[in-house]
Amino acid sequence: MAVTDAITSIIGTESFADYERKVYEKHQQMAELEIADMLNLLLSGAPFRQTLKQWAAKTACSFKGFRDICIRLKSGRKWKVRSPVFFKAKPKGKCGRTPKRQKGAFRHLGVELIGILNKVSPALVEVYVSMAVLCPSFEVAANALRGLRIRMNQHLLQNLTGRFADLAMKVRFECHAEEVWRKTGLKILICVDGERFREHRTKRGKRKKRQKGQGFHFDWADDDVPSNL
């Protein structure tokens, strides 16, 4: 019996690489099916919906029913879930003026509150942002993700990375507002490890005539934290 015949008789194919890939894909699909079912159960549950209504009342939103939306899980595959929809109250306009179409009036507060960003699960957001940071461009990152059999296009990747950066900036401001971070001489650096970054340093010496600002140095630095931070 040939080697390929012996392998095929056990695993059903002569290529172990193909067998390995198919097994991972099979179990990943089963895992995501379970996650999608659990997500539907959570979003449609009365206790969670009641909590959302209480939180929505503080943001001038009201419950308007359910809508089917597609959520991307870790494989990049889309799964349909039934999401509670909330409508944001329109601001009062002046009499006689035609009301403008309000953008972002409908919100899926349920998926927002559990950490799903732009209809992408937290596990997939982690993969997307890490690849975007490590690669020299969004196009290269998208191609690398497709090589890992994760469905992605560079425009969605760029949009998602920008949204993640906005959230990180918001968290930074919220942390700064807490009393524990308000200490004299305390400086905090928050960044995603991207191998290298540009360090912002004020120029020393006397400012030249007609020069509005002192000026800055923007030197490239390795991923070690600078000594002056």
CSV table of C-alpha atoms in Angstrom, one decimal, residues 26-177:
chain,number,residue,atom,x,y,z
A,26,LYS,CA,-15.7,22.8,11.0
A,27,HIS,CA,-15.3,23.4,14.8
A,28,GLN,CA,-15.0,27.1,14.3
A,29,GLN,CA,-18.3,27.2,12.5
A,30,MET,CA,-19.9,25.1,15.3
A,31,ALA,CA,-18.4,27.5,17.9
A,32,GLU,CA,-19.7,30.6,16.1
A,33,LEU,CA,-23.1,29.0,15.7
A,34,GLU,CA,-23.3,28.6,19.5
A,35,ILE,CA,-22.1,32.2,20.0
A,36,ALA,CA,-24.7,33.5,17.6
A,37,ASP,CA,-27.5,31.5,19.4
A,38,MET,CA,-26.4,32.8,22.8
A,39,LEU,CA,-26.2,36.3,21.4
A,40,ASN,CA,-29.8,36.1,20.2
A,41,LEU,CA,-30.9,34.7,23.5
A,42,LEU,CA,-29.2,37.6,25.4
A,43,LEU,CA,-30.5,40.4,23.1
A,44,SER,CA,-34.1,39.0,23.1
A,45,GLY,CA,-34.2,38.4,26.9
A,46,ALA,CA,-36.6,40.5,29.0
A,47,PRO,CA,-34.1,41.3,31.8
A,48,PHE,CA,-31.5,42.6,29.4
A,49,ARG,CA,-34.1,44.5,27.4
A,50,GLN,CA,-35.4,46.2,30.6
A,51,THR,CA,-31.9,47.2,31.5
A,52,LEU,CA,-31.4,48.7,28.1
A,53,LYS,CA,-34.6,50.7,28.4
A,54,GLN,CA,-33.4,52.2,31.7
A,55,TRP,CA,-30.1,53.1,30.2
A,56,ALA,CA,-31.7,54.4,27.0
A,57,ALA,CA,-33.9,56.8,29.0
A,58,LYS,CA,-30.8,58.7,30.1
A,59,THR,CA,-29.7,59.2,26.5
A,60,ALA,CA,-33.1,60.3,25.1
A,61,CYS,CA,-33.7,57.1,23.3
A,62,SER,CA,-36.9,54.9,23.2
A,63,PHE,CA,-37.4,51.3,22.3
A,64,LYS,CA,-38.9,50.7,18.9
A,65,GLY,CA,-38.8,46.9,18.5
A,66,PHE,CA,-36.3,44.5,16.9
A,67,ARG,CA,-34.4,44.4,13.6
A,68,ASP,CA,-32.2,41.7,12.0
A,69,ILE,CA,-28.6,42.7,11.7
A,70,CYS,CA,-25.4,40.8,10.7
A,71,ILE,CA,-22.6,40.5,13.2
A,72,ARG,CA,-19.1,39.5,12.2
A,73,LEU,CA,-17.5,36.9,14.5
A,74,LYS,CA,-13.8,35.9,14.7
A,75,SER,CA,-13.7,34.1,11.3
A,76,GLY,CA,-15.0,37.2,9.6
A,77,ARG,CA,-18.2,35.3,8.6
A,78,LYS,CA,-21.5,37.2,9.1
A,79,TRP,CA,-24.2,35.8,11.4
A,80,LYS,CA,-27.7,37.1,11.6
A,81,VAL,CA,-29.0,38.2,15.1
A,82,ARG,CA,-32.2,39.9,16.2
A,83,SER,CA,-31.2,43.2,17.8
A,84,PRO,CA,-33.3,45.6,19.9
A,85,VAL,CA,-33.5,49.0,18.2
A,86,PHE,CA,-33.8,52.3,20.0
A,87,PHE,CA,-34.8,55.6,18.4
A,88,LYS,CA,-33.0,58.8,19.4
A,89,ALA,CA,-35.4,61.7,20.0
A,90,LYS,CA,-35.2,64.5,17.4
A,91,PRO,CA,-34.1,67.9,18.6
A,92,LYS,CA,-36.8,70.6,18.6
A,93,GLY,CA,-36.5,72.8,15.5
A,94,LYS,CA,-37.7,76.3,14.7
A,95,CYS,CA,-41.2,76.7,13.3
A,96,GLY,CA,-41.4,77.1,9.5
A,97,ARG,CA,-38.2,75.2,8.8
A,98,THR,CA,-38.2,71.9,7.0
A,99,PRO,CA,-36.7,69.3,9.4
A,100,LYS,CA,-33.5,67.7,8.2
A,101,ARG,CA,-32.9,64.0,8.0
A,102,GLN,CA,-31.4,62.9,11.3
A,103,LYS,CA,-28.3,60.7,10.9
A,104,GLY,CA,-27.8,57.9,13.4
A,105,ALA,CA,-31.3,58.2,14.8
A,106,PHE,CA,-31.6,54.4,15.2
A,107,ARG,CA,-29.2,52.8,17.6
A,108,HIS,CA,-28.5,49.1,18.5
A,109,LEU,CA,-27.7,49.8,22.1
A,110,GLY,CA,-27.7,46.1,23.0
A,111,VAL,CA,-24.7,45.2,20.8
A,112,GLU,CA,-23.0,48.5,21.7
A,113,LEU,CA,-23.1,47.8,25.4
A,114,ILE,CA,-21.7,44.2,25.2
A,115,GLY,CA,-18.6,45.4,23.3
A,116,ILE,CA,-19.5,44.8,19.6
A,117,LEU,CA,-17.9,47.6,17.6
A,118,ASN,CA,-19.3,48.5,14.2
A,119,LYS,CA,-21.1,45.1,14.1
A,120,VAL,CA,-17.8,43.3,14.7
A,121,SER,CA,-17.2,41.1,17.7
A,122,PRO,CA,-14.5,41.9,20.3
A,123,ALA,CA,-12.4,38.9,19.4
A,124,LEU,CA,-12.4,39.9,15.7
A,125,VAL,CA,-11.7,43.6,16.6
A,126,GLU,CA,-8.6,42.4,18.4
A,127,VAL,CA,-7.3,40.6,15.4
A,128,TYR,CA,-8.2,43.4,13.0
A,129,VAL,CA,-6.5,46.2,15.0
A,130,SER,CA,-3.4,44.1,15.8
A,131,MET,CA,-2.9,43.4,12.1
A,132,ALA,CA,-3.5,47.0,11.1
A,133,VAL,CA,-0.8,48.1,13.6
A,134,LEU,CA,1.8,45.5,12.6
A,135,CYS,CA,1.4,46.0,8.8
A,136,PRO,CA,2.7,49.0,6.9
A,137,SER,CA,-0.7,49.8,5.3
A,138,PHE,CA,-4.4,48.8,5.5
A,139,GLU,CA,-4.2,47.1,2.1
A,140,VAL,CA,-1.3,44.9,3.3
A,141,ALA,CA,-3.2,44.1,6.5
A,142,ALA,CA,-6.3,43.2,4.7
A,143,ASN,CA,-4.4,40.8,2.4
A,144,ALA,CA,-2.7,39.2,5.4
A,145,LEU,CA,-6.1,38.7,7.0
A,146,ARG,CA,-7.4,37.0,3.9
A,147,GLY,CA,-4.3,34.8,4.0
A,148,LEU,CA,-5.5,33.7,7.4
A,149,ARG,CA,-9.0,33.0,5.9
A,150,ILE,CA,-10.5,36.0,7.6
A,151,ARG,CA,-12.8,37.9,5.3
A,152,MET,CA,-11.9,41.5,5.2
A,153,ASN,CA,-11.5,44.6,2.9
A,154,GLN,CA,-9.2,47.5,3.6
A,155,HIS,CA,-11.9,50.2,3.8
A,156,LEU,CA,-13.8,48.3,6.6
A,157,LEU,CA,-10.4,47.7,8.3
A,158,GLN,CA,-9.5,51.4,8.2
A,159,ASN,CA,-12.9,52.5,9.5
A,160,LEU,CA,-12.9,50.0,12.3
A,161,THR,CA,-9.3,50.9,13.4
A,162,GLY,CA,-10.4,54.6,13.5
A,163,ARG,CA,-13.4,53.7,15.6
A,164,PHE,CA,-11.2,51.7,18.0
A,165,ALA,CA,-8.8,54.7,18.3
A,166,ASP,CA,-11.6,57.1,19.1
A,167,LEU,CA,-12.8,54.7,21.9
A,168,ALA,CA,-9.2,54.5,23.2
A,169,MET,CA,-9.0,58.3,23.3
A,170,LYS,CA,-12.3,58.5,25.1
A,171,VAL,CA,-11.1,56.0,27.8
A,172,ARG,CA,-8.0,58.0,28.2
A,173,PHE,CA,-10.0,61.2,29.0
A,174,GLU,CA,-12.2,59.2,31.4
A,175,CYS,CA,-9.2,57.8,33.2
A,176,HIS,CA,-7.7,61.3,33.5
A,177,ALA,CA,-10.9,62.5,35.1
